[in-house]
Coordinates of C-alpha atoms and ligand atoms in Angstrom, one line a residue:
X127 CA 34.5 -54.1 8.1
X128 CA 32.5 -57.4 7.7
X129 CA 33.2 -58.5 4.8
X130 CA 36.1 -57.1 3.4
X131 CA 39.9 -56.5 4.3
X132 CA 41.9 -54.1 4.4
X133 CA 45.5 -53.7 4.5
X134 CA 46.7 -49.6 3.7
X135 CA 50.0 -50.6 3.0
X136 CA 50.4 -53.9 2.4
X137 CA 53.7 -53.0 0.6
X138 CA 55.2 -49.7 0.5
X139 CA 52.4 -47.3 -1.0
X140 CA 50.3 -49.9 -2.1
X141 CA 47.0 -50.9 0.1
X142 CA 45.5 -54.5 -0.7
X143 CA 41.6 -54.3 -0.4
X144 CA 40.6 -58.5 -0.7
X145 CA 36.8 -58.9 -1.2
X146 CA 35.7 -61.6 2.0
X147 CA 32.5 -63.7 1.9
X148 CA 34.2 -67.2 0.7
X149 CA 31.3 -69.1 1.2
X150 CA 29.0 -66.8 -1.2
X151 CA 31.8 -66.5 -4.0
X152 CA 32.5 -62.9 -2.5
X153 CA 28.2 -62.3 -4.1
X154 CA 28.4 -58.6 -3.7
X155 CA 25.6 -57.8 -0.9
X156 CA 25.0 -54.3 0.0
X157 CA 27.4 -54.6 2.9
X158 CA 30.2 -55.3 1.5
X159 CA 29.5 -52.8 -1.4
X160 CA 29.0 -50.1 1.5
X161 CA 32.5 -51.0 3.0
X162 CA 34.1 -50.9 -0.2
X163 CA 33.0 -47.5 -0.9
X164 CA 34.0 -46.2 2.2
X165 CA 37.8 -47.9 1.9
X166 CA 38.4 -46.7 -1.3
X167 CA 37.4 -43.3 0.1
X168 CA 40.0 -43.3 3.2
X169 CA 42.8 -44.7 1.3
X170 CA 42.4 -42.1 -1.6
X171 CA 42.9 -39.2 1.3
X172 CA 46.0 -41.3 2.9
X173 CA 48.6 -39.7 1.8
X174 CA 50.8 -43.0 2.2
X175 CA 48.9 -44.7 -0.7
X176 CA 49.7 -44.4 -4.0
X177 CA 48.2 -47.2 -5.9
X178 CA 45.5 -49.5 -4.5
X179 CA 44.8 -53.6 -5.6
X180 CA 41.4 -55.2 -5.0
X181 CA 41.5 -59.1 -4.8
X182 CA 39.0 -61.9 -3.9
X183 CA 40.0 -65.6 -3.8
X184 CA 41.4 -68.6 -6.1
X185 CA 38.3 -69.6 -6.4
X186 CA 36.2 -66.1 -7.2
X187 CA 37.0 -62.7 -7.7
X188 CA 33.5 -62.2 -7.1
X189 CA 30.0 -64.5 -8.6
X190 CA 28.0 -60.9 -9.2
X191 CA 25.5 -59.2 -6.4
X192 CA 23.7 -60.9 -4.2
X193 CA 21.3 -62.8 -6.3
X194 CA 19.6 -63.9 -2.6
X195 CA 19.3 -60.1 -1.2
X196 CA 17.8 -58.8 -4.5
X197 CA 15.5 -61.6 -5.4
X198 CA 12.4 -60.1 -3.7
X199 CA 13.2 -57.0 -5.1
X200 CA 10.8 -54.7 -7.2
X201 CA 11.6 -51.9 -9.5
X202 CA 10.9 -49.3 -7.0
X203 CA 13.0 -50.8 -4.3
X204 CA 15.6 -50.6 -6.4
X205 CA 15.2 -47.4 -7.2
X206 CA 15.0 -46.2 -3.1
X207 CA 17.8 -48.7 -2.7
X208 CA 20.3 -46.9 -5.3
X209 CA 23.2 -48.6 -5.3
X210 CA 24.1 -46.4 -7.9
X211 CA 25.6 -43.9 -5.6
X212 CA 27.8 -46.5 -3.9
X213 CA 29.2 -47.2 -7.3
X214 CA 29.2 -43.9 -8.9
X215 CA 31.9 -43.1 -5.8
X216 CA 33.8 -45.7 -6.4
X217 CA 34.1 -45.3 -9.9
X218 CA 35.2 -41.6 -8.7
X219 CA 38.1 -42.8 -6.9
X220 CA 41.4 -40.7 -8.1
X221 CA 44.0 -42.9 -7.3
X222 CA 44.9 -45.9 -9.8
X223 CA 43.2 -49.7 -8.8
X224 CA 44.2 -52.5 -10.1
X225 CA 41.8 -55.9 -9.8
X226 CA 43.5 -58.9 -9.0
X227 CA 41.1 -61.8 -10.4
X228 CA 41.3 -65.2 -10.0
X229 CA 38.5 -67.7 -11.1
X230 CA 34.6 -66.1 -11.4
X231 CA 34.4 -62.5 -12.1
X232 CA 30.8 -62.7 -12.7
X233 CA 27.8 -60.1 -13.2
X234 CA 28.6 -57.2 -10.6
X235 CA 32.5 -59.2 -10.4
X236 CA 33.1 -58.7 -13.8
X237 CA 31.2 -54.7 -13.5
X238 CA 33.9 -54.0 -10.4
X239 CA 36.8 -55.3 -12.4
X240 CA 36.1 -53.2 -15.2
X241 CA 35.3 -50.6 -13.1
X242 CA 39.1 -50.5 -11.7
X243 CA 41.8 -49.1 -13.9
X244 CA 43.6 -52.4 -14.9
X245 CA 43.0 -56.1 -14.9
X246 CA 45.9 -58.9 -14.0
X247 CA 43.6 -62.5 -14.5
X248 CA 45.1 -65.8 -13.0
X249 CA 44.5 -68.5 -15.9
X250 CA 41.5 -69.8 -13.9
X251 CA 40.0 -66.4 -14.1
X252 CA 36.5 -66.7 -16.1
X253 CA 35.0 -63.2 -17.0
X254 CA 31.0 -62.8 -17.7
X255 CA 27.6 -60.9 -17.5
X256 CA 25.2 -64.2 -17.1
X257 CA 22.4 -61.6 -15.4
X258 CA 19.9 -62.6 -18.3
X259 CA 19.9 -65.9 -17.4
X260 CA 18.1 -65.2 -14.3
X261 CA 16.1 -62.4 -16.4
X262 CA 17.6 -59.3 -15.9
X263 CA 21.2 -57.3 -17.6
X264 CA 24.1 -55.9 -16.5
X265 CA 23.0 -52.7 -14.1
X266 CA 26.4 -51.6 -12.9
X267 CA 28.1 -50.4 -16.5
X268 CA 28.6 -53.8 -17.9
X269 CA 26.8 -53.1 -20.8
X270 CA 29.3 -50.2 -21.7
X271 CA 32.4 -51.1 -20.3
X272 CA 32.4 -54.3 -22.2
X273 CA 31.3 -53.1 -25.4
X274 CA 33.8 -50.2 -24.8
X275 CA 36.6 -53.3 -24.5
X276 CA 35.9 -56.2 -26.0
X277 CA 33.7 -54.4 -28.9
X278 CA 30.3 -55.1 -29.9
X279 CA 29.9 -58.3 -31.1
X280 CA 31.8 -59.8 -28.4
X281 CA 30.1 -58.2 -25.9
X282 CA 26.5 -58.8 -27.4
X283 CA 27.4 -62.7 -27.6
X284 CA 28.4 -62.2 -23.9
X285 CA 25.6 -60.3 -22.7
X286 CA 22.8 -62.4 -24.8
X287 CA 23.9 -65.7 -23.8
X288 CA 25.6 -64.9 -20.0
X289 CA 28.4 -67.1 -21.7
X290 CA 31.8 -66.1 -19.9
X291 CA 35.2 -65.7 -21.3
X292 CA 38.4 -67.6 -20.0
X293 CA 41.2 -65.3 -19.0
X294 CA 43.3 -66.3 -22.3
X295 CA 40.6 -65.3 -24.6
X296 CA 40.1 -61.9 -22.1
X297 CA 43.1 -61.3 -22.7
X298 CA 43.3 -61.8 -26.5
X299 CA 40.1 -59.4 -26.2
X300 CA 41.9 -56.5 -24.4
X301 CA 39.3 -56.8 -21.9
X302 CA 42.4 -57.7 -19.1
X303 CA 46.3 -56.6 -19.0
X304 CA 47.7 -59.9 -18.5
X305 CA 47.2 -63.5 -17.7
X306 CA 49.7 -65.6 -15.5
X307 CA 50.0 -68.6 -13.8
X308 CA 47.4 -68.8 -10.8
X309 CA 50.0 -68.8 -7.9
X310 CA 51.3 -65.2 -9.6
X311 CA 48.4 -63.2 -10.2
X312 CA 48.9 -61.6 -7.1
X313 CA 52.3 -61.1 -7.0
X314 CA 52.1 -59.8 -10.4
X315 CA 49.6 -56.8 -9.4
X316 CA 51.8 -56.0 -6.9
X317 CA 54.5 -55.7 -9.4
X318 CA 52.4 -53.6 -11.4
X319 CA 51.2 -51.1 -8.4
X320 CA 54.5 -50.7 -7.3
X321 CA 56.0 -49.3 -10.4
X322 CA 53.0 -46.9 -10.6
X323 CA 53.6 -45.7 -6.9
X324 CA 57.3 -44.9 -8.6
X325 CA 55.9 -42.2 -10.0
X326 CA 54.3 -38.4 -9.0
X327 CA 51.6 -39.1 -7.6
X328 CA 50.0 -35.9 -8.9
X329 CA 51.0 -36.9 -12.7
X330 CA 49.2 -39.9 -11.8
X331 CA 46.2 -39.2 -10.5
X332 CA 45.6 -36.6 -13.5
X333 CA 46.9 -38.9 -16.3
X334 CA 44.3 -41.7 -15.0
X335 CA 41.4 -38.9 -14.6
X336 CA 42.3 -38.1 -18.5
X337 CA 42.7 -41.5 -19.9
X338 CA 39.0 -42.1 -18.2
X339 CA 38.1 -38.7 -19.7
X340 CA 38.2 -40.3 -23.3
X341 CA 35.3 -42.0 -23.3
X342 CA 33.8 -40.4 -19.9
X343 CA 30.8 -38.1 -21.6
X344 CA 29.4 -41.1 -23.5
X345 CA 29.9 -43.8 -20.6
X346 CA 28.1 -41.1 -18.6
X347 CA 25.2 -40.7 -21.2
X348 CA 25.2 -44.8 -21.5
X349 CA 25.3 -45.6 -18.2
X350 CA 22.3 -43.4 -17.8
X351 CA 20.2 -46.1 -20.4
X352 CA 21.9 -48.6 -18.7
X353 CA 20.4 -47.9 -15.3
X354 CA 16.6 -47.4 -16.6
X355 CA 16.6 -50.6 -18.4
X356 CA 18.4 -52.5 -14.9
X357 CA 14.9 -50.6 -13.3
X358 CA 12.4 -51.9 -16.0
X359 CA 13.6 -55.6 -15.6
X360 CA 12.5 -55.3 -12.2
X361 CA 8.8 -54.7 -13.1
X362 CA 8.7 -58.2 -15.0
X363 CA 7.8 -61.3 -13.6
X364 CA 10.8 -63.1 -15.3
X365 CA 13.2 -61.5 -12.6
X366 CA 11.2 -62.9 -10.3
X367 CA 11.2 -66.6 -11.3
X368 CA 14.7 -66.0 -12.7
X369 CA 16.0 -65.0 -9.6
X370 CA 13.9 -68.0 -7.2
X371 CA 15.0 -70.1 -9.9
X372 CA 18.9 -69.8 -9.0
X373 CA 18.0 -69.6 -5.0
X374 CA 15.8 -72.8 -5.5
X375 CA 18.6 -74.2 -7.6
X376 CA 15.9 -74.7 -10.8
X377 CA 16.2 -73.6 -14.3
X378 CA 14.0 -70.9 -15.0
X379 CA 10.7 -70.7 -16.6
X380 CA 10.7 -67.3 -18.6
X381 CA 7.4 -65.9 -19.8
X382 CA 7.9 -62.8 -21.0
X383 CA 6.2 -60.6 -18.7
Ligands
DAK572 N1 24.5 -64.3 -5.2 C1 24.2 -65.0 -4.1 N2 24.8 -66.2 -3.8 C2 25.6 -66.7 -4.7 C3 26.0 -66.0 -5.9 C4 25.3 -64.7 -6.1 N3 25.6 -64.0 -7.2 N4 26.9 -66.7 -6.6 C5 27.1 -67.8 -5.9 N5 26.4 -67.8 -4.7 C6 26.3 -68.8 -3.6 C7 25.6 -70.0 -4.1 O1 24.2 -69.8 -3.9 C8 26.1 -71.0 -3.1 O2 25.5 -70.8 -1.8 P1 24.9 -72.1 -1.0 O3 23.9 -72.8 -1.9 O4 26.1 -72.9 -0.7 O5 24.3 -71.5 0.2 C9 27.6 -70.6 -3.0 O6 27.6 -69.3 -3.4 C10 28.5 -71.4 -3.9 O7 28.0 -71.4 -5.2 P2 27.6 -72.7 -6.1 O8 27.3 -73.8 -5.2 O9 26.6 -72.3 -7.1 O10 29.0 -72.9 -6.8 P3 29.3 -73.6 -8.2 O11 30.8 -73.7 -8.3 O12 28.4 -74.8 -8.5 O13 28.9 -72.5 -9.3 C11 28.8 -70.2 -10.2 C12 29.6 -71.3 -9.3 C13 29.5 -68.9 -10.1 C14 28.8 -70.7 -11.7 C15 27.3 -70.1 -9.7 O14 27.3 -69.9 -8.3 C16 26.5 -69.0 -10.3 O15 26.0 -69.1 -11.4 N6 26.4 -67.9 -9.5 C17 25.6 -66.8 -10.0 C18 26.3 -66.0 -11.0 C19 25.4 -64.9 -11.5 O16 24.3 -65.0 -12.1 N7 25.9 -63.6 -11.3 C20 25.2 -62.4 -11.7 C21 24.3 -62.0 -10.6 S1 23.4 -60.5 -11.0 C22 23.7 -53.0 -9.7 C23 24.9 -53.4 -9.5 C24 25.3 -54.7 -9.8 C25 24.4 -55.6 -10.3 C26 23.1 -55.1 -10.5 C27 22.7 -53.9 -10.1 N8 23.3 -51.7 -9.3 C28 24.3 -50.7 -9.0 C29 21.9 -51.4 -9.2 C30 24.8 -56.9 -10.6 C31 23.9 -57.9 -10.8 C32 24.4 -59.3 -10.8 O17 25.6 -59.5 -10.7

Protein backbone atom coordinates (compact mmCIF):
# COMPACT_ATOMS: atom_id res chain seq x y z
CA UNK A 1 0.00 0.00 0.00
CA UNK A 2 1.36 3.43 -1.41
CA UNK A 3 -0.58 5.67 -0.27
CA UNK A 4 -2.48 4.59 2.52
CA UNK A 5 -2.05 3.00 6.07
CA UNK A 6 -3.21 0.54 7.61
CA UNK A 7 -3.28 -0.56 11.13
CA UNK A 8 -6.00 -3.81 11.76
CA UNK A 9 -6.15 -3.25 15.25
CA UNK A 10 -4.92 -0.16 16.21
CA UNK A 11 -6.93 -0.62 19.49
CA UNK A 12 -8.67 -3.75 20.45
CA UNK A 13 -11.22 -4.45 17.41
CA UNK A 14 -10.87 -1.32 15.91
CA UNK A 15 -8.40 -0.93 12.63
CA UNK A 16 -7.31 2.74 11.80
CA UNK A 17 -7.20 3.20 7.85
CA UNK A 18 -5.22 7.08 7.60
CA UNK A 19 -5.51 8.34 3.93
CA UNK A 20 -1.36 9.20 3.00
CA UNK A 21 -0.37 11.65 0.19
CA UNK A 22 0.35 14.85 2.48
CA UNK A 23 1.78 16.78 -0.12
CA UNK A 24 -1.44 16.44 -2.44
CA UNK A 25 -4.02 17.06 0.49
CA UNK A 26 -4.64 13.19 0.47
CA UNK A 27 -6.32 14.34 -3.69
CA UNK A 28 -7.84 10.93 -4.07
CA UNK A 29 -5.92 9.36 -7.29
CA UNK A 30 -6.87 6.03 -8.44
CA UNK A 31 -4.19 4.42 -6.34
CA UNK A 32 -5.09 5.21 -3.37
CA UNK A 33 -8.85 4.64 -4.11
CA UNK A 34 -7.80 1.03 -5.33
CA UNK A 35 -5.95 0.34 -1.89
CA UNK A 36 -8.78 1.62 -0.05
CA UNK A 37 -11.12 -0.65 -1.61
CA UNK A 38 -9.17 -3.52 -1.17
CA UNK A 39 -8.49 -2.73 2.90
CA UNK A 40 -11.89 -2.21 3.63
CA UNK A 41 -12.47 -5.58 1.97
CA UNK A 42 -9.74 -7.55 4.19
CA UNK A 43 -10.62 -5.97 7.37
CA UNK A 44 -14.44 -6.69 6.88
CA UNK A 45 -13.47 -10.62 6.57
CA UNK A 46 -11.01 -10.31 9.80
CA UNK A 47 -12.71 -11.53 12.27
CA UNK A 48 -10.73 -9.35 14.92
CA UNK A 49 -12.30 -6.08 13.59
CA UNK A 50 -15.28 -4.84 14.68
CA UNK A 51 -15.46 -1.24 13.77
CA UNK A 52 -13.14 0.49 11.34
CA UNK A 53 -11.93 4.63 11.44
CA UNK A 54 -10.69 6.31 8.25
CA UNK A 55 -8.51 9.49 8.94
CA UNK A 56 -6.31 11.80 6.90
CA UNK A 57 -4.22 14.75 8.39
CA UNK A 58 -4.70 18.10 10.53
CA UNK A 59 -4.47 19.69 7.64
CA UNK A 60 -6.94 17.55 5.11
CA UNK A 61 -9.12 14.83 5.42
CA UNK A 62 -8.90 14.70 1.78
CA UNK A 63 -8.96 18.09 -1.13
CA UNK A 64 -11.37 15.70 -3.55
CA UNK A 65 -9.85 13.34 -6.61
CA UNK A 66 -7.14 13.95 -8.27
CA UNK A 67 -7.92 17.11 -10.17
CA UNK A 68 -4.18 16.49 -11.97
CA UNK A 69 -4.98 12.66 -13.00
CA UNK A 70 -8.52 13.48 -14.34
CA UNK A 71 -7.80 16.72 -16.15
CA UNK A 72 -7.12 15.18 -19.55
CA UNK A 73 -9.93 13.11 -19.13
CA UNK A 74 -12.94 12.63 -21.61
CA UNK A 75 -16.37 11.33 -21.09
CA UNK A 76 -15.53 8.03 -22.44
CA UNK A 77 -12.44 7.51 -20.34
CA UNK A 78 -14.32 7.90 -17.63
CA UNK A 79 -16.65 5.65 -18.46
CA UNK A 80 -13.75 2.64 -19.28
CA UNK A 81 -12.14 4.10 -16.18
CA UNK A 82 -15.29 3.33 -13.75
CA UNK A 83 -14.39 4.33 -10.61
CA UNK A 84 -17.75 3.61 -9.75
CA UNK A 85 -17.08 0.03 -9.00
CA UNK A 86 -14.25 0.93 -6.60
CA UNK A 87 -16.75 2.99 -4.70
CA UNK A 88 -19.84 0.96 -5.09
CA UNK A 89 -17.59 -1.77 -2.92
CA UNK A 90 -16.75 0.36 -0.54
CA UNK A 91 -19.99 1.79 0.03
CA UNK A 92 -20.78 -2.14 0.41
CA UNK A 93 -18.66 -2.57 3.33
CA UNK A 94 -20.78 -4.34 6.29
CA UNK A 95 -18.89 -3.39 9.11
CA UNK A 96 -19.51 0.18 10.69
CA UNK A 97 -16.74 3.24 9.55
CA UNK A 98 -16.39 6.09 11.14
CA UNK A 99 -14.43 9.20 9.30
CA UNK A 100 -12.20 11.08 11.28
CA UNK A 101 -11.92 14.64 9.57
CA UNK A 102 -9.78 17.22 10.23
CA UNK A 103 -9.45 20.39 8.01
CA UNK A 104 -10.55 19.99 3.91
CA UNK A 105 -12.98 17.31 3.21
CA UNK A 106 -13.41 18.49 -0.20
CA UNK A 107 -15.25 17.11 -3.46
CA UNK A 108 -14.46 13.17 -3.44
CA UNK A 109 -13.31 14.03 0.68
CA UNK A 110 -16.42 15.26 1.57
CA UNK A 111 -18.26 12.04 -0.99
CA UNK A 112 -15.96 9.42 1.27
CA UNK A 113 -17.03 10.94 4.56
CA UNK A 114 -20.43 10.74 3.80
CA UNK A 115 -20.05 7.63 2.36
CA UNK A 116 -18.84 6.17 5.97
CA UNK A 117 -21.38 5.58 8.62
CA UNK A 118 -20.62 8.51 11.01
CA UNK A 119 -18.60 11.77 11.00
CA UNK A 120 -16.39 13.11 14.15
CA UNK A 121 -15.00 16.80 12.58
CA UNK A 122 -12.02 18.57 14.37
CA UNK A 123 -13.13 22.38 14.50
CA UNK A 124 -10.77 23.08 11.59
CA UNK A 125 -12.75 20.59 9.61
CA UNK A 126 -14.31 22.49 6.42
CA UNK A 127 -16.86 20.28 4.42
CA UNK A 128 -17.71 21.05 0.53
CA UNK A 129 -18.50 19.93 -3.19
CA UNK A 130 -16.48 23.02 -5.03
CA UNK A 131 -16.39 20.44 -8.38
CA UNK A 132 -18.34 23.26 -10.36
CA UNK A 133 -15.86 25.58 -9.87
CA UNK A 134 -13.56 23.72 -12.10
CA UNK A 135 -16.79 22.85 -14.35
CA UNK A 136 -18.04 19.68 -13.35
CA UNK A 137 -20.45 18.19 -10.01
CA UNK A 138 -20.21 15.95 -7.50
CA UNK A 139 -19.81 12.18 -9.28
CA UNK A 140 -19.36 9.98 -6.20
CA UNK A 141 -23.03 10.54 -4.37
CA UNK A 142 -22.47 14.00 -3.23
CA UNK A 143 -25.37 15.21 -4.84
CA UNK A 144 -27.58 12.75 -2.71
CA UNK A 145 -25.92 12.22 0.31
CA UNK A 146 -25.87 15.91 1.02
CA UNK A 147 -29.33 16.70 0.04
CA UNK A 148 -30.18 13.50 2.03
CA UNK A 149 -28.39 15.49 5.21
CA UNK A 150 -28.15 18.70 5.16
CA UNK A 151 -31.58 19.06 2.99
CA UNK A 152 -32.08 20.80 -0.15
CA UNK A 153 -31.49 24.23 0.05
CA UNK A 154 -28.44 23.77 1.95
CA UNK A 155 -27.08 21.50 -0.22
CA UNK A 156 -28.03 23.43 -3.55
CA UNK A 157 -26.21 26.59 -2.02
CA UNK A 158 -23.30 24.17 -1.53
CA UNK A 159 -23.26 22.48 -4.70
CA UNK A 160 -24.02 25.77 -6.86
CA UNK A 161 -21.45 27.90 -5.41
CA UNK A 162 -18.59 25.03 -4.25
CA UNK A 163 -18.89 27.16 -1.00
CA UNK A 164 -17.84 24.83 2.01
CA UNK A 165 -19.21 24.52 5.48
CA UNK A 166 -17.16 24.84 8.82
CA UNK A 167 -17.45 21.84 11.08
CA UNK A 168 -19.79 24.07 13.65
CA UNK A 169 -22.24 24.84 11.07
CA UNK A 170 -21.83 20.84 9.80
CA UNK A 171 -22.72 20.04 12.69
CA UNK A 172 -25.70 22.37 13.31
CA UNK A 173 -26.64 20.75 9.80
CA UNK A 174 -26.62 17.14 10.92
CA UNK A 175 -24.33 16.52 8.11
CA UNK A 176 -21.47 15.29 11.11
CA UNK A 177 -21.92 13.59 14.68
CA UNK A 178 -19.78 15.89 16.53
CA UNK A 179 -17.22 18.59 16.52
CA UNK A 180 -14.27 18.77 19.14
CA UNK A 181 -11.28 20.40 19.72
CA UNK A 182 -8.63 19.60 16.89
CA UNK A 183 -6.10 17.61 19.17
CA UNK A 184 -9.41 15.23 20.01
CA UNK A 185 -10.91 14.38 16.96
CA UNK A 186 -9.10 11.36 16.86
CA UNK A 187 -9.24 10.25 20.10
CA UNK A 188 -12.87 10.97 20.03
CA UNK A 189 -13.54 8.38 17.00
CA UNK A 190 -11.84 5.99 18.86
CA UNK A 191 -14.12 6.49 21.64
CA UNK A 192 -16.92 6.13 19.49
CA UNK A 193 -15.65 2.70 17.61
CA UNK A 194 -14.93 1.21 20.67
CA UNK A 195 -18.21 1.33 22.21
CA UNK A 196 -19.66 -0.04 18.90
CA UNK A 197 -17.14 -3.02 19.00
CA UNK A 198 -18.94 -3.57 22.65
CA UNK A 199 -21.50 -4.81 20.99
CA UNK A 200 -22.63 -8.27 18.66
CA UNK A 201 -21.10 -7.90 15.99
CA UNK A 202 -23.89 -9.64 14.07
CA UNK A 203 -26.58 -7.03 15.64
CA UNK A 204 -24.34 -4.58 14.23
CA UNK A 205 -23.55 -5.28 11.05
CA UNK A 206 -27.45 -5.88 10.31
CA UNK A 207 -28.67 -2.74 12.29
CA UNK A 208 -26.14 -0.63 9.99
CA UNK A 209 -27.29 -2.56 6.67
CA UNK A 210 -30.99 -1.50 7.81
CA UNK A 211 -30.45 1.97 8.85
CA UNK A 212 -28.69 2.33 5.16
CA UNK A 213 -31.77 0.38 3.94
CA UNK A 214 -34.02 3.60 4.67
CA UNK A 215 -33.17 5.51 2.00
CA UNK A 216 -31.11 2.78 -0.04
CA UNK A 217 -33.73 2.27 -3.11
CA UNK A 218 -33.84 5.93 -3.84
CA UNK A 219 -29.94 6.74 -3.22
CA UNK A 220 -29.58 3.73 -5.64
CA UNK A 221 -32.05 5.26 -8.31
CA UNK A 222 -30.19 8.86 -7.58
CA UNK A 223 -26.97 7.90 -7.74
CA UNK A 224 -27.75 6.32 -11.05
CA UNK A 225 -28.61 10.31 -12.41
CA UNK A 226 -25.90 11.34 -10.55
CA UNK A 227 -23.33 9.21 -12.49
CA UNK A 228 -24.71 10.16 -16.21
CA UNK A 229 -24.66 13.78 -15.43
CA UNK A 230 -20.65 13.32 -13.77
CA UNK A 231 -20.24 11.54 -17.62
CA UNK A 232 -21.89 14.44 -19.65
CA UNK A 233 -19.70 17.16 -17.90
CA UNK A 234 -16.91 15.34 -19.35
CA UNK A 235 -18.02 15.98 -23.02
CA UNK A 236 -17.84 19.92 -22.43
CA UNK A 237 -15.01 22.05 -22.90
CA UNK A 238 -15.58 23.83 -19.47
CA UNK A 239 -14.12 20.68 -17.66
CA UNK A 240 -11.42 21.08 -19.62
CA UNK A 241 -10.35 24.71 -18.93
CA UNK A 242 -11.77 24.27 -15.48
CA UNK A 243 -9.66 21.61 -14.72
CA UNK A 244 -6.14 23.33 -16.51
CA UNK A 245 -7.29 26.24 -14.84
CA UNK A 246 -6.67 24.81 -11.18
CA UNK A 247 -3.35 22.83 -12.48
CA UNK A 248 -2.12 26.13 -14.06
CA UNK A 249 -3.22 27.83 -10.84
CA UNK A 250 -5.76 30.43 -13.10
CA UNK A 251 -9.30 31.22 -12.65
CA UNK A 252 -11.27 29.63 -15.15
CA UNK A 253 -12.77 30.92 -18.24
CA UNK A 254 -16.23 29.13 -18.64
CA UNK A 255 -18.02 29.08 -21.98
CA UNK A 256 -20.67 27.03 -21.84
CA UNK A 257 -19.77 24.27 -24.06
N1 LIG B 1 -6.26 17.21 -6.91
C1 LIG B 1 -4.94 17.29 -7.16
N2 LIG B 1 -4.08 18.04 -6.44
C2 LIG B 1 -4.60 18.75 -5.42
C3 LIG B 1 -5.97 18.73 -5.10
C4 LIG B 1 -6.82 17.89 -5.88
N3 LIG B 1 -8.14 17.77 -5.63
N4 LIG B 1 -6.16 19.55 -4.04
C5 LIG B 1 -4.96 20.05 -3.72
N5 LIG B 1 -4.02 19.57 -4.55
C6 LIG B 1 -2.57 19.87 -4.53
C7 LIG B 1 -2.31 21.27 -5.05
O1 LIG B 1 -2.30 21.27 -6.48
C8 LIG B 1 -0.96 21.55 -4.46
O2 LIG B 1 0.01 20.85 -5.21
P1 LIG B 1 1.37 21.62 -5.68
O3 LIG B 1 0.95 22.81 -6.41
O4 LIG B 1 2.07 21.92 -4.38
O5 LIG B 1 2.07 20.57 -6.51
C9 LIG B 1 -1.05 20.87 -3.09
O6 LIG B 1 -2.10 19.90 -3.20
C10 LIG B 1 -1.41 21.84 -1.96
O7 LIG B 1 -2.59 22.54 -2.35
P2 LIG B 1 -2.68 24.15 -2.41
O8 LIG B 1 -1.34 24.75 -2.61
O9 LIG B 1 -3.75 24.49 -3.38
O10 LIG B 1 -3.14 24.44 -0.91
P3 LIG B 1 -4.02 25.67 -0.38
O11 LIG B 1 -3.99 25.55 1.11
O12 LIG B 1 -3.63 26.94 -1.04
O13 LIG B 1 -5.51 25.35 -0.90
C11 LIG B 1 -7.44 23.94 -1.25
C12 LIG B 1 -6.18 24.23 -0.40
C13 LIG B 1 -8.01 22.61 -0.75
C14 LIG B 1 -8.48 25.04 -1.03
C15 LIG B 1 -7.05 23.86 -2.74
O14 LIG B 1 -5.95 22.95 -2.89
C16 LIG B 1 -8.14 23.40 -3.63
O15 LIG B 1 -9.03 24.13 -4.00
N6 LIG B 1 -8.09 22.10 -4.03
C17 LIG B 1 -9.05 21.52 -4.95
C18 LIG B 1 -10.36 21.26 -4.25
C19 LIG B 1 -11.35 20.71 -5.23
O16 LIG B 1 -11.74 21.33 -6.23
N7 LIG B 1 -11.81 19.48 -4.97
C20 LIG B 1 -12.77 18.78 -5.82
C21 LIG B 1 -12.05 18.00 -6.89
S1 LIG B 1 -13.15 17.18 -8.01
C22 LIG B 1 -15.88 10.07 -9.02
C23 LIG B 1 -15.50 10.11 -7.72
C24 LIG B 1 -15.14 11.30 -7.14
C25 LIG B 1 -15.11 12.46 -7.88
C26 LIG B 1 -15.45 12.40 -9.19
C27 LIG B 1 -15.82 11.22 -9.76
N8 LIG B 1 -16.26 8.88 -9.64
C28 LIG B 1 -16.48 7.71 -8.86
C29 LIG B 1 -16.32 8.80 -11.08
C30 LIG B 1 -14.68 13.67 -7.25
C31 LIG B 1 -14.33 14.79 -7.89
C32 LIG B 1 -13.63 15.81 -7.15
O17 LIG B 1 -13.37 15.70 -5.98
Amino acid sequence: MEFILVTPQAQPHVALIQLNRPKELNALNLQLMGELRDALKELDENDEVRAIIITGNERAFAAGADIKQMAGKTAIDMLNIDQFSTWDQIRKTKKPIIAAVSGFALGGGCELAMTCDMIIASETAMFGQPEIKIGVMPGAGGTQRLTKAIGKAKAMEMVLTGKFMPAEEAEKQGLINRVVPVELYLDEAFKLAAEIAKMSPVATKLAKESVNRSFETQLDEGLHFERKNFYLCFASEDQTEGMNAFVEKRAPEFKGR
